[in-house]
Short mmCIF file of C-alpha atoms and ligand atoms in Angstrom, two decimals:
data_model
loop_
_atom_site.label_atom_id
_atom_site.label_comp_id
_atom_site.label_asym_id
_atom_site.label_seq_id
_atom_site.Cartn_x
_atom_site.Cartn_y
_atom_site.Cartn_z
CA MET A 24 -50.10 -78.23 6.94
CA ASN A 25 -49.54 -74.81 7.75
CA SER A 26 -46.60 -73.36 7.30
CA VAL A 27 -45.12 -72.14 10.98
CA THR A 28 -44.22 -68.40 11.27
CA LEU A 29 -42.52 -67.30 14.18
CA ASN A 30 -45.78 -66.03 15.91
CA GLY A 31 -47.16 -69.11 15.50
CA LEU A 32 -44.36 -70.60 17.29
CA LEU A 33 -44.11 -67.67 19.85
CA ASP A 34 -47.53 -68.44 20.58
CA LEU A 35 -47.57 -71.61 21.40
CA ILE A 36 -44.61 -71.50 23.83
CA ASN A 37 -46.64 -68.56 25.59
CA THR A 38 -49.43 -71.35 26.08
CA TYR A 39 -47.35 -73.42 28.24
CA ASN A 40 -44.06 -70.71 29.01
CA SER A 41 -44.26 -66.83 28.56
CA LYS A 42 -41.12 -66.02 30.44
CA ASP A 43 -38.94 -67.30 27.75
CA VAL A 44 -40.47 -65.58 25.14
CA GLU A 45 -37.67 -62.79 23.86
CA LYS A 46 -34.49 -65.30 24.15
CA ILE A 47 -36.32 -67.31 21.98
CA LYS A 48 -37.30 -64.32 19.48
CA LYS A 49 -33.35 -63.65 19.68
CA ALA A 50 -32.19 -67.08 18.76
CA TYR A 51 -35.01 -66.65 15.92
CA GLU A 52 -33.29 -63.31 14.02
CA TYR A 53 -30.13 -64.88 14.65
CA ALA A 54 -30.74 -68.06 12.99
CA LYS A 55 -31.97 -66.25 10.03
CA THR A 56 -29.55 -63.60 9.18
CA LEU A 57 -27.17 -66.39 9.60
CA HIS A 58 -28.89 -68.69 7.24
CA ASN A 59 -29.58 -65.02 4.89
CA GLY A 60 -28.78 -66.46 1.19
CA GLN A 61 -29.28 -70.21 1.85
CA VAL A 62 -32.05 -72.42 0.04
CA ARG A 63 -33.24 -75.62 1.24
CA GLN A 64 -33.78 -78.19 -1.83
CA SER A 65 -37.79 -76.69 -1.58
CA GLY A 66 -36.73 -73.79 -2.41
CA GLU A 67 -38.14 -71.95 0.89
CA GLU A 68 -35.81 -70.02 3.15
CA TYR A 69 -33.31 -72.21 5.06
CA ILE A 70 -35.14 -70.50 8.11
CA THR A 71 -37.80 -72.31 7.71
CA HIS A 72 -35.72 -75.58 8.47
CA PRO A 73 -34.76 -74.50 11.99
CA LEU A 74 -38.38 -73.11 12.82
CA ASN A 75 -40.28 -76.08 12.13
CA VAL A 76 -37.48 -78.19 14.13
CA ALA A 77 -38.51 -75.81 17.34
CA TYR A 78 -42.33 -75.64 16.47
CA ILE A 79 -41.50 -79.56 16.72
CA LEU A 80 -39.72 -78.80 20.57
CA ALA A 81 -42.51 -76.86 21.62
CA GLU A 82 -45.05 -79.46 21.09
CA MET A 83 -43.58 -81.34 22.86
CA HIS A 84 -43.16 -78.41 25.49
CA ALA A 85 -39.33 -78.30 25.35
CA ASP A 86 -37.31 -75.73 28.08
CA SER A 87 -36.75 -72.82 25.95
CA ASP A 88 -32.95 -73.84 25.69
CA THR A 89 -33.68 -76.56 23.82
CA ILE A 90 -35.75 -74.45 21.92
CA CYS A 91 -33.22 -72.46 21.17
CA ALA A 92 -30.89 -74.56 20.30
CA GLY A 93 -33.42 -75.92 18.01
CA LEU A 94 -33.11 -72.75 16.11
CA LEU A 95 -29.43 -72.63 16.18
CA HIS A 96 -29.07 -76.46 15.33
CA ASP A 97 -27.60 -76.10 11.72
CA THR A 98 -25.55 -72.94 12.04
CA LEU A 99 -22.05 -74.00 13.69
CA GLU A 100 -22.60 -76.79 10.47
CA ASP A 101 -23.49 -74.37 7.63
CA THR A 102 -22.16 -70.80 9.39
CA ASN A 103 -18.79 -69.18 10.10
CA ILE A 104 -19.97 -69.37 13.78
CA THR A 105 -18.88 -71.09 16.57
CA LYS A 106 -19.60 -72.81 20.00
CA GLU A 107 -18.13 -70.05 22.19
CA ASP A 108 -20.06 -67.48 19.97
CA ILE A 109 -23.47 -68.84 20.89
CA ALA A 110 -22.10 -69.03 24.40
CA HIS A 111 -21.69 -65.65 24.64
CA ASP A 112 -24.58 -64.63 22.92
CA PHE A 113 -26.72 -67.19 24.37
CA ASN A 114 -25.65 -69.09 27.11
CA PRO A 115 -22.70 -71.91 27.64
CA GLN A 116 -25.89 -74.95 27.64
CA ILE A 117 -27.19 -73.73 24.82
CA ALA A 118 -23.78 -73.45 23.31
CA SER A 119 -22.99 -77.31 23.73
CA LEU A 120 -26.87 -78.82 22.48
CA VAL A 121 -26.00 -76.83 19.10
CA ASP A 122 -22.71 -78.43 19.26
CA GLY A 123 -23.95 -82.12 20.57
CA VAL A 124 -26.47 -82.13 17.57
CA THR A 125 -23.80 -80.53 15.46
CA LYS A 126 -21.07 -83.47 16.28
CA LEU A 127 -23.36 -85.85 15.57
CA SER A 128 -23.66 -85.45 11.45
CA LYS A 129 -19.91 -84.27 11.54
CA MET A 130 -17.21 -87.58 12.19
CA ASN A 131 -15.22 -88.59 9.26
CA PHE A 132 -14.01 -92.30 9.26
CA SER A 133 -11.84 -94.33 6.75
CA SER A 134 -15.08 -96.02 4.69
CA LYS A 135 -18.35 -95.46 4.40
CA GLU A 136 -19.69 -97.91 6.63
CA GLU A 137 -17.30 -97.64 9.30
CA GLN A 138 -18.73 -94.33 9.77
CA ASN A 139 -21.77 -95.13 9.44
CA PHE A 140 -21.75 -97.31 12.98
CA ALA A 141 -19.59 -95.08 14.27
CA ASN A 142 -22.13 -92.02 13.79
CA THR A 143 -24.95 -94.62 14.57
CA ARG A 144 -22.83 -95.38 18.42
CA LYS A 145 -23.01 -91.74 18.43
CA ILE A 146 -26.48 -90.87 18.12
CA ILE A 147 -27.67 -93.78 20.46
CA THR A 148 -24.70 -92.65 23.09
CA SER A 149 -25.54 -88.80 23.14
CA ILE A 150 -28.58 -89.64 24.83
CA SER A 151 -26.13 -90.24 28.57
CA ASP A 152 -24.17 -86.43 28.30
CA ASP A 153 -27.50 -84.70 27.31
CA VAL A 154 -30.91 -86.86 26.58
CA ARG A 155 -32.31 -82.98 25.29
CA ILE A 156 -29.67 -83.76 21.94
CA ILE A 157 -31.63 -86.84 20.45
CA ILE A 158 -34.56 -85.14 21.62
CA ILE A 159 -33.81 -82.10 18.70
CA LYS A 160 -32.23 -84.23 16.87
CA LEU A 161 -35.73 -86.35 16.48
CA ALA A 162 -37.27 -83.10 15.82
CA ASP A 163 -34.26 -82.73 12.99
CA ARG A 164 -35.11 -85.88 11.71
CA LEU A 165 -38.82 -85.43 11.54
CA HIS A 166 -38.94 -82.45 9.83
CA ASN A 167 -36.19 -83.54 7.22
CA MET A 168 -38.62 -86.78 6.62
CA ARG A 169 -41.65 -84.36 6.13
CA THR A 170 -40.16 -82.65 4.00
CA LEU A 171 -38.20 -86.03 1.89
CA LYS A 172 -39.74 -85.25 -1.46
CA PHE A 173 -37.77 -82.70 -2.10
CA LYS A 174 -34.95 -85.23 -2.64
CA SER A 175 -33.96 -88.21 -4.88
CA ALA A 176 -35.75 -91.36 -5.17
CA PHE A 177 -32.03 -92.81 -3.67
CA LYS A 178 -32.07 -91.25 -0.61
CA GLN A 179 -35.53 -90.98 -0.05
CA LYS A 180 -35.23 -95.02 0.54
CA GLU A 181 -31.93 -94.69 2.59
CA ASN A 182 -33.14 -91.93 5.28
CA SER A 183 -36.36 -94.11 5.13
CA ILE A 184 -34.55 -97.20 6.30
CA GLU A 185 -32.03 -95.38 8.88
CA THR A 186 -35.78 -93.56 10.14
CA MET A 187 -36.73 -97.16 10.36
CA GLU A 188 -33.96 -98.14 11.99
CA ILE A 189 -32.67 -96.25 14.22
CA PHE A 190 -35.14 -93.60 15.01
CA VAL A 191 -38.17 -95.10 15.67
CA PRO A 192 -36.66 -97.43 18.33
CA LEU A 193 -34.64 -94.20 20.14
CA ALA A 194 -38.01 -92.92 19.97
CA TYR A 195 -40.19 -95.17 21.48
CA LEU A 196 -37.31 -96.00 23.99
CA ILE A 197 -37.91 -92.37 25.06
CA GLY A 198 -41.40 -92.71 24.86
CA ALA A 199 -42.00 -90.17 22.36
CA TYR A 200 -45.42 -91.61 20.99
CA ARG A 201 -46.36 -89.23 18.89
CA ILE A 202 -42.79 -88.71 16.97
CA LYS A 203 -42.76 -92.55 16.41
CA SER A 204 -45.87 -92.68 15.20
CA GLU A 205 -45.29 -89.90 12.11
CA LEU A 206 -41.71 -91.33 11.74
CA GLU A 207 -43.33 -94.50 10.79
CA ASP A 208 -46.12 -93.96 8.25
CA ILE A 209 -43.60 -91.92 7.03
CA SER A 210 -40.60 -94.70 6.14
CA PHE A 211 -43.39 -96.92 5.91
CA ARG A 212 -44.81 -94.63 2.80
CA TYR A 213 -41.15 -94.40 0.91
CA LEU A 214 -39.99 -97.93 1.64
CA LYS A 215 -43.80 -99.50 0.65
CA PRO A 216 -45.59 -97.36 -1.37
CA ASP A 217 -48.30 -99.98 -2.68
CA LYS A 218 -48.61 -101.43 0.62
CA TYR A 219 -49.28 -98.03 2.13
CA LYS A 220 -51.66 -96.82 -0.34
CA GLU A 221 -53.67 -100.75 0.41
CA ILE A 222 -53.58 -100.56 4.14
CA GLU A 223 -54.81 -96.48 3.52
CA GLU A 224 -57.86 -97.25 1.32
CA LYS A 225 -59.09 -100.24 3.48
CA LYS A 226 -58.64 -97.69 7.01
CA LEU A 227 -60.70 -95.28 4.98
CA SER A 228 -63.56 -97.49 3.89
CA VAL A 229 -63.86 -98.04 8.09
CA GLU A 230 -63.60 -95.22 10.39
CA GLU A 231 -66.15 -93.78 8.96
CA ASN A 232 -69.00 -95.90 11.23
CA TYR A 233 -66.07 -96.26 13.92
CA ILE A 234 -65.42 -92.40 14.05
CA GLU A 235 -69.37 -91.74 13.95
CA CYS A 236 -69.71 -94.49 17.17
CA ALA A 237 -66.91 -92.74 18.75
CA ASN A 238 -68.27 -89.84 18.55
CA GLU A 239 -71.66 -90.62 20.05
CA MET A 240 -69.61 -92.35 22.97
CA LEU A 241 -67.75 -89.35 23.78
CA TYR A 242 -70.76 -87.10 24.04
CA LYS A 243 -72.93 -89.58 26.37
CA ILE A 244 -69.33 -89.81 28.55
CA SER A 245 -68.33 -86.37 28.69
CA ARG A 246 -71.61 -85.65 29.67
CA ILE A 247 -72.17 -88.31 32.44
CA LEU A 248 -68.62 -86.82 33.92
CA ASN A 249 -69.83 -82.95 33.59
CA ASP A 250 -72.80 -84.35 35.37
CA ARG A 251 -70.27 -85.60 37.94
CA GLU A 252 -68.49 -82.55 37.93
CA ILE A 253 -64.70 -84.42 37.44
CA PRO A 254 -62.83 -82.44 34.55
CA ASN A 255 -62.52 -83.60 31.60
CA GLU A 256 -61.30 -83.77 27.65
CA ILE A 257 -62.25 -86.34 25.48
CA LYS A 258 -60.26 -87.04 21.72
CA ILE A 259 -60.83 -89.65 19.29
CA ARG A 260 -57.05 -91.75 18.21
CA ILE A 261 -56.78 -93.01 15.32
CA LYS A 262 -54.01 -96.07 15.15
CA ASN A 263 -51.37 -94.90 12.33
CA ILE A 264 -50.98 -96.56 9.57
CA TYR A 265 -47.59 -98.31 9.88
CA GLY A 266 -49.64 -99.40 13.13
CA ILE A 267 -52.43 -101.24 11.55
CA TYR A 268 -50.29 -103.14 8.81
CA LYS A 269 -47.78 -104.25 11.75
CA ARG A 270 -51.31 -105.76 13.12
CA MET A 271 -52.72 -107.33 9.87
CA CYS A 272 -48.85 -108.82 9.53
CA GLU A 273 -49.37 -111.05 12.91
CA GLY A 274 -53.20 -112.04 10.29
CA ASN A 275 -55.63 -109.54 11.60
CA LYS A 276 -57.85 -108.20 9.50
CA ILE A 277 -58.90 -104.95 9.54
CA ASN A 278 -62.37 -105.23 11.42
CA ASP A 279 -60.21 -107.05 14.33
CA ILE A 280 -58.21 -104.29 15.19
CA HIS A 281 -60.20 -103.48 17.73
CA ASP A 282 -58.29 -100.09 18.38
CA LEU A 283 -58.20 -99.06 15.51
CA VAL A 284 -59.91 -95.75 16.77
CA ALA A 285 -59.88 -95.13 20.29
CA LEU A 286 -61.41 -92.96 22.96
CA LYS A 287 -58.59 -91.63 25.01
CA VAL A 288 -60.54 -89.72 27.80
CA ILE A 289 -58.43 -87.77 30.25
CA VAL A 290 -59.63 -86.58 33.80
CA ASP A 291 -58.03 -84.31 36.35
CA GLU A 292 -56.40 -86.93 38.73
CA ILE A 293 -55.48 -90.56 39.21
CA ASP A 294 -58.42 -91.33 41.24
CA ASN A 295 -61.28 -90.22 38.96
CA CYS A 296 -59.29 -92.17 36.33
CA TYR A 297 -60.76 -95.28 38.33
CA ILE A 298 -63.99 -93.21 38.72
CA THR A 299 -64.28 -92.61 35.51
CA LEU A 300 -63.32 -96.87 34.05
CA GLY A 301 -66.66 -97.27 36.18
CA LEU A 302 -68.95 -95.14 35.10
CA ILE A 303 -68.03 -95.91 31.55
CA HIS A 304 -68.57 -99.67 32.44
CA ARG A 305 -72.15 -98.94 33.79
CA GLU A 306 -72.76 -97.11 30.02
CA TYR A 307 -70.81 -99.24 27.98
CA LYS A 308 -70.08 -103.38 28.51
CA PRO A 309 -66.90 -104.40 28.71
CA ILE A 310 -65.00 -107.09 27.09
CA ASN A 311 -63.29 -108.35 30.55
CA SER A 312 -60.01 -109.85 29.38
CA ARG A 313 -59.60 -106.54 27.18
CA PHE A 314 -59.32 -105.07 30.41
CA LYS A 315 -55.51 -103.22 31.40
CA ASP A 316 -54.13 -101.63 34.21
CA TYR A 317 -51.42 -99.19 33.20
CA ILE A 318 -51.93 -96.92 36.18
CA SER A 319 -50.71 -99.73 39.01
CA CYS A 320 -48.12 -100.89 36.61
CA PRO A 321 -46.66 -98.89 33.95
CA LYS A 322 -45.02 -99.96 30.83
CA THR A 323 -41.51 -99.84 31.12
CA ASN A 324 -41.46 -97.04 29.14
CA MET A 325 -43.29 -95.06 31.54
CA TYR A 326 -46.74 -94.99 29.85
CA SER A 327 -49.91 -95.10 31.93
CA SER A 328 -53.16 -95.44 31.69
CA LEU A 329 -56.30 -97.56 31.97
CA HIS A 330 -57.15 -99.38 28.51
CA SER A 331 -60.50 -101.40 28.06
CA THR A 332 -62.68 -102.47 25.15
CA VAL A 333 -66.11 -101.76 25.41
CA PHE A 334 -69.30 -102.79 22.67
CA GLY A 335 -69.67 -99.34 21.37
CA PRO A 336 -72.87 -98.21 19.77
CA SER A 337 -74.31 -99.90 16.37
CA ASP A 338 -72.22 -103.39 17.47
CA THR A 339 -68.82 -102.00 16.94
CA ILE A 340 -66.03 -102.98 19.66
CA ILE A 341 -63.84 -99.96 20.85
CA GLN A 342 -60.60 -98.85 23.06
CA THR A 343 -61.32 -96.47 26.00
CA GLN A 344 -57.77 -95.08 27.34
CA ILE A 345 -58.27 -93.23 30.63
CA ARG A 346 -55.63 -91.28 32.07
CA THR A 347 -54.40 -87.64 33.74
CA PHE A 348 -53.00 -84.59 31.64
CA ASP A 349 -50.10 -85.24 32.90
CA MET A 350 -50.26 -89.14 32.38
CA ASP A 351 -51.71 -87.55 28.16
CA LYS A 352 -48.44 -85.54 27.78
CA ILE A 353 -45.79 -88.23 28.58
CA ALA A 354 -48.21 -90.75 26.57
CA SER A 355 -47.34 -88.58 23.38
CA PHE A 356 -43.79 -86.66 23.97
CA GLY A 357 -42.76 -89.63 26.69
CA LEU A 358 -39.49 -88.53 28.60
CA THR A 359 -39.66 -84.27 27.21
CA ALA A 360 -43.23 -84.11 29.02
CA TYR A 361 -41.44 -84.53 32.67
CA PHE A 362 -39.83 -81.36 31.91
CA ASP A 363 -43.13 -79.74 31.74
CA THR A 364 -44.64 -81.97 34.48
CA GLU A 365 -42.05 -81.55 36.80
CA LYS A 366 -40.53 -78.61 36.00
CA GLY A 367 -36.70 -77.36 37.92
CA ASN A 368 -33.66 -77.54 36.13
CA ALA A 369 -34.46 -79.58 32.12
CA ARG A 370 -31.27 -81.26 31.80
CA GLU A 371 -31.40 -82.64 35.77
CA THR A 372 -35.13 -83.43 35.75
CA MET A 373 -34.62 -85.36 32.15
CA GLN A 374 -31.23 -87.39 33.11
CA LYS A 375 -32.77 -88.10 36.50
CA ALA A 376 -35.77 -89.20 35.13
CA LEU A 377 -34.39 -91.10 32.76
CA ASN A 378 -31.98 -93.17 35.24
CA GLU A 379 -35.01 -93.85 37.68
CA LYS A 380 -37.83 -94.31 35.11
CA PHE A 381 -36.75 -96.31 32.07
CA GLN A 382 -35.31 -99.36 32.47
CA PHE A 383 -33.44 -99.49 28.54
CA TYR A 384 -30.79 -96.60 30.27
CA LYS A 385 -29.20 -99.45 32.13
CA SER A 386 -29.05 -102.22 29.47
CA LEU A 387 -27.63 -99.01 27.25
CA SER A 388 -24.88 -98.19 29.65
CA GLU A 389 -23.98 -101.30 29.92
CA ILE A 390 -23.42 -102.14 26.33
CA ASP A 391 -21.39 -99.16 26.07
CA SER A 392 -18.92 -99.78 28.42
CA THR A 393 -19.17 -103.51 27.16
CA PHE A 394 -18.29 -103.50 23.37
CA SER A 395 -15.53 -100.36 21.93
CA ASP A 396 -15.80 -101.38 18.72
CA ASN A 397 -18.54 -99.50 16.75
CA ARG A 398 -20.22 -102.36 14.90
CA GLN A 399 -20.35 -104.81 17.77
CA PHE A 400 -21.94 -101.70 19.88
CA VAL A 401 -24.48 -101.16 16.97
CA ASN A 402 -25.40 -105.27 17.29
CA GLN A 403 -25.73 -105.90 20.57
CA VAL A 404 -28.32 -102.48 20.66
CA LYS A 405 -30.16 -103.58 18.32
CA TYR A 406 -30.08 -107.71 19.13
CA GLU A 407 -31.02 -106.40 23.07
CA LEU A 408 -33.03 -102.93 23.04
CA PHE A 409 -34.44 -102.52 19.61
CA SER A 410 -35.61 -105.59 18.70
CA SER A 411 -38.84 -107.54 20.35
CA LEU A 412 -39.43 -107.13 24.03
CA ILE A 413 -41.15 -109.15 26.40
CA TYR A 414 -42.34 -107.88 30.09
CA VAL A 415 -42.32 -110.12 33.16
CA TYR A 416 -43.60 -110.01 36.27
CA ASN A 417 -41.26 -110.36 39.46
CA SER A 418 -42.21 -111.94 42.58
CA ASN A 419 -43.81 -107.98 43.42
CA GLY A 420 -45.52 -107.66 41.26
CA ASP A 421 -43.11 -105.14 38.86
CA VAL A 422 -42.80 -105.11 35.30
CA ILE A 423 -39.30 -105.98 34.09
CA GLU A 424 -38.05 -105.56 30.76
CA LEU A 425 -36.02 -108.07 28.94
CA PRO A 426 -34.72 -108.44 25.35
CA ILE A 427 -36.89 -111.30 23.63
CA GLY A 428 -35.26 -114.83 24.06
CA SER A 429 -33.97 -114.19 27.74
CA THR A 430 -33.87 -116.89 30.12
CA VAL A 431 -34.25 -117.21 33.65
CA ILE A 432 -30.28 -116.40 34.12
CA ASP A 433 -30.83 -112.76 32.56
CA PHE A 434 -33.87 -111.82 34.21
CA ALA A 435 -31.80 -112.77 37.70
CA TYR A 436 -28.92 -110.12 36.81
CA LYS A 437 -30.94 -107.63 35.88
CA LEU A 438 -32.79 -107.33 39.05
CA GLY A 439 -29.10 -107.51 40.44
CA SER A 440 -25.27 -109.13 39.71
CA GLU A 441 -25.36 -111.15 43.76
CA ILE A 442 -28.96 -112.76 42.56
CA GLY A 443 -27.67 -113.81 39.31
CA ASN A 444 -24.42 -115.26 40.87
CA THR A 445 -26.63 -116.74 43.80
CA LEU A 446 -29.24 -118.06 41.07
CA VAL A 447 -30.15 -121.68 41.42
CA GLY A 448 -33.66 -122.55 39.94
CA ALA A 449 -36.42 -120.61 39.43
CA VAL A 450 -40.68 -120.56 39.34
CA VAL A 451 -41.94 -119.32 36.45
CA ASN A 452 -46.22 -119.06 36.60
CA ASP A 453 -45.94 -121.80 39.24
CA LYS A 454 -43.98 -124.43 37.90
CA PHE A 455 -40.25 -125.07 39.18
CA VAL A 456 -37.99 -124.59 36.06
CA SER A 457 -33.94 -124.26 35.34
CA VAL A 458 -31.95 -121.53 35.04
CA ASP A 459 -31.86 -121.56 30.98
CA THR A 460 -35.31 -121.30 30.28
CA ILE A 461 -36.66 -119.13 27.90
CA LEU A 462 -38.95 -116.81 29.40
CA HIS A 463 -42.44 -115.52 27.76
CA ASN A 464 -44.38 -112.19 27.52
CA LYS A 465 -46.28 -111.85 31.02
CA ASP A 466 -44.52 -114.77 33.02
CA ARG A 467 -44.56 -114.78 36.63
CA VAL A 468 -40.82 -115.14 37.78
CA LYS A 469 -39.34 -116.02 40.93
CA VAL A 470 -35.63 -116.60 41.27
CA ILE A 471 -34.65 -119.22 43.12
CA THR A 472 -30.65 -118.14 45.03
CA ASN A 473 -28.90 -120.47 47.35
CA GLU A 474 -25.84 -118.48 49.36
CA LEU A 475 -23.69 -121.81 49.29
CA SER A 476 -23.98 -121.61 45.46
CA PHE A 477 -20.76 -121.41 43.63
CA GLY A 478 -21.13 -119.00 41.25
CA PRO A 479 -22.49 -119.10 37.87
CA ARG A 480 -21.36 -121.50 35.46
CA LEU A 481 -19.23 -120.67 32.59
CA GLU A 482 -21.80 -121.99 30.06
CA TRP A 483 -24.15 -119.87 31.40
CA GLU A 484 -22.96 -117.73 29.00
CA ASN A 485 -23.97 -118.56 25.87
CA LYS A 486 -27.57 -118.80 27.36
CA VAL A 487 -28.28 -115.46 27.88
CA ARG A 488 -28.71 -112.35 25.30
CA THR A 489 -28.29 -109.43 27.39
CA SER A 490 -24.73 -108.47 27.52
CA TYR A 491 -25.09 -107.53 31.26
CA ALA A 492 -25.57 -110.71 32.26
CA ARG A 493 -22.51 -111.99 29.72
CA THR A 494 -20.73 -108.92 31.35
CA LYS A 495 -21.07 -110.12 35.34
CA ILE A 496 -20.60 -113.99 34.19
CA LYS A 497 -16.83 -114.03 32.64
CA ASP A 498 -16.64 -110.40 35.63
CA PHE A 499 -17.26 -113.92 38.24
CA TYR A 500 -13.87 -116.03 36.60
CA ASN A 501 -11.88 -113.53 35.38
CA GLY A 502 -12.73 -111.16 38.61
MN1 MN B 6 -31.40 -79.79 10.92
#
């Protein structure tokens, strides 16, 4: 990787936000002066770290306050400066972002274990103060993971486990796929170096053929779209090593993984996504069972695209992903991209998107208000939000996200507490079922309620997985 310079950072920022370049230059000089004389374990000057963090944030098209906070993120902890100084020399928003990031790593508890739980809780709940704090923290963690080779073997393992347990699921929840994939691969390499090597070699052995075929398709599709005057950009995406590992653990051989190499076809507007799909299908026969419309039904982390797996050249099977430029930004960077695609006040825009578009957020607030004990809080988040999720449809086709093992009761409460309290049964995939039925991926669920119902049964408490449902059942009896 080429080393990042101030000019590199400014050039990148100029591509999407040219008006704040001076402010960012000032933050860089400020941080550089404050960290003067400090060196990282790699032997490099300390400023290289915040500079890289800012660069990762700029790749996500973060707003200028976030970039400045990225440059200043270690100054409160490592130098004599105060939050008030930053507020005075820059602005109060930057000061509170830097303060937020600093507080995530600066808590004292009697035992190391207790401290870990408290820290983890702080990291997770900072999402509701200002989600940009967690985004800066993710960028900070990514650069620290990239440079982990300079740390002891113990630290490497410890940081990799923490990354896999906390930061990867958080990155996934807010849709930051690029960061998530890279964090997974780096951690996996430290945790299971032999497996990592084995899969990397397997991947290299098949990759070349796939890439050649994907390239051939790329030129053909791009010519077809240009002829139709549909603005487009086509990229080849290769699955990350950890992603391949997970698929192989499910029993797949490397040749069965049809999105090992995928073609991302990016066009200007939604209508053209569907036109492009038709054009691709006329050129390459689709595997009919492998078509997904995530534009009409976005994933719960707001990922949208059309996916169609087609028969490519030379007997290859290749997945195509068709989306608009805005969808592509959200696919790579998740929540952060809303700042750039919708403009306006960065904090408000992102907090609003979080509230309205990301289902996990409501569950997280619920868990936060239910558990005062840090260990219980962290365990519930892992159990309910970080573990495997299922996606079911309600009667109008909306996708509802639930933790694996959820029942009809969880589903009903997710739709609303009144619905849960008057639940008497359900129709799942056209069959009548009882309320304690466990739901599975892609189930179509229609709840049956009865206003004359006397309320939830007490034993339902043991038949739910989400803490929201459990709280509402308890409230009914205690309220
Ligand atoms: Mn740092």
